[in-house]
Short mmCIF file of C-alpha atoms in Angstrom, two decimals:
data_model
loop_
_atom_site.label_atom_id
_atom_site.label_comp_id
_atom_site.label_asym_id
_atom_site.label_seq_id
_atom_site.Cartn_x
_atom_site.Cartn_y
_atom_site.Cartn_z
CA MET A 617 21.33 82.16 117.98
CA ALA A 618 23.32 83.14 121.20
CA THR A 619 24.88 86.28 121.94
CA GLY A 620 28.07 87.31 119.83
CA THR A 621 27.45 84.71 117.03
CA GLY A 622 26.91 87.03 114.26
CA LYS A 623 23.11 87.60 113.98
CA THR A 624 23.45 91.25 112.96
CA ILE A 625 26.09 90.45 110.33
CA THR A 626 24.19 87.22 109.00
CA SER A 627 20.99 89.18 108.43
CA LEU A 628 22.57 92.19 106.96
CA LEU A 629 24.31 90.07 104.50
CA ALA A 630 21.40 88.30 103.48
CA ALA A 631 19.55 91.84 103.00
CA LYS A 632 22.56 92.64 100.94
CA ARG A 633 21.79 89.59 98.56
CA PHE A 634 18.35 90.40 98.38
CA LYS A 635 18.85 94.07 97.71
CA LYS A 636 21.72 92.85 95.09
CA ASN A 637 18.78 90.46 93.13
CA GLN A 638 16.22 92.80 93.34
CA GLN A 639 17.68 96.40 92.86
CA ARG A 640 15.10 97.98 94.98
CA ALA A 641 14.48 97.30 98.68
CA LEU A 642 12.49 98.94 101.48
CA ILE A 643 14.22 97.08 104.34
CA ILE A 644 12.52 97.23 107.88
CA ILE A 645 14.40 96.40 110.73
CA ILE A 646 12.55 95.80 114.29
CA VAL A 647 14.60 95.87 117.51
CA PRO A 648 13.41 95.85 120.99
CA PHE A 649 15.71 98.56 122.22
CA GLN A 650 16.75 102.15 121.32
CA HIS A 651 20.24 101.13 121.80
CA LEU A 652 20.17 98.41 119.45
CA ILE A 653 19.49 100.75 116.80
CA GLU A 654 22.81 102.71 117.30
CA GLN A 655 24.54 99.14 117.17
CA TRP A 656 22.71 98.18 113.90
CA SER A 657 23.07 101.56 112.01
CA LYS A 658 26.86 101.42 112.36
CA ASP A 659 26.69 98.04 110.68
CA VAL A 660 23.87 98.69 108.12
CA GLU A 661 26.29 101.78 106.77
CA SER A 662 29.21 99.75 106.66
CA ILE A 663 27.73 96.45 104.93
CA LEU A 664 24.55 97.84 102.92
CA ASP A 665 25.61 101.40 102.45
CA ILE A 666 21.66 102.35 102.33
CA ASP A 667 20.50 105.60 103.92
CA VAL A 668 18.83 104.81 107.45
CA LEU A 669 15.91 106.46 109.06
CA LYS A 670 15.67 105.79 112.76
CA CYS A 671 11.83 105.63 113.68
CA MET A 672 12.19 106.14 117.33
CA ASN A 673 11.44 108.67 120.12
CA SER A 674 8.24 110.82 119.22
CA LYS A 675 6.37 109.78 116.29
CA GLN A 676 6.24 113.37 115.21
CA THR A 677 10.22 113.35 114.60
CA TRP A 678 10.07 110.58 111.94
CA PHE A 679 6.33 109.60 110.70
CA ASN A 680 6.34 112.35 107.74
CA LYS A 681 9.80 111.86 106.62
CA ALA A 682 9.19 107.99 106.69
CA LYS A 683 5.64 108.48 104.82
CA LYS A 684 7.51 110.64 101.98
CA ILE A 685 10.25 108.15 101.56
CA VAL A 686 7.83 105.19 100.89
CA GLN A 687 5.59 107.72 98.45
CA GLU A 688 9.02 108.33 96.64
CA TYR A 689 9.94 104.58 96.36
CA ASN A 690 6.56 103.74 95.53
CA LEU A 691 6.90 106.33 92.28
CA GLY A 692 10.24 104.92 91.53
CA LEU A 693 12.38 107.90 92.95
CA VAL A 694 13.90 105.97 95.74
CA ASP A 695 15.65 102.73 95.33
CA GLU A 696 16.70 101.67 98.51
CA GLN A 697 16.02 102.61 102.30
CA VAL A 698 16.37 101.13 105.79
CA PHE A 699 13.65 101.95 108.38
CA PHE A 700 14.56 101.07 112.20
CA TYR A 701 11.84 100.75 114.35
CA ILE A 702 11.57 100.03 117.92
CA GLY A 703 8.78 97.21 118.76
CA TYR A 704 7.81 94.20 120.70
CA MET A 705 6.22 90.69 119.53
CA ASN A 706 2.85 92.20 120.85
CA ASP A 707 2.89 95.28 118.71
#
């Protein structure tokens, strides 16, 4: 889709429908640049109303928290979470 045609909103509405049907969801959003995480975060908060973990900068700043969230999800203590990760097609 071209710039400004609603890719972010479309994908988040699909994630919202998925979350509603599944009751539990870990959503991973991979973006190529850090500024897109900031843009997406605002939309995630308004559309999905889910906690967000920004996996960016030094791995030390987010890895242990992400690991804990996944463990709690697997134990049924966390029902939903969004992870943002900066990545590229060849990662």
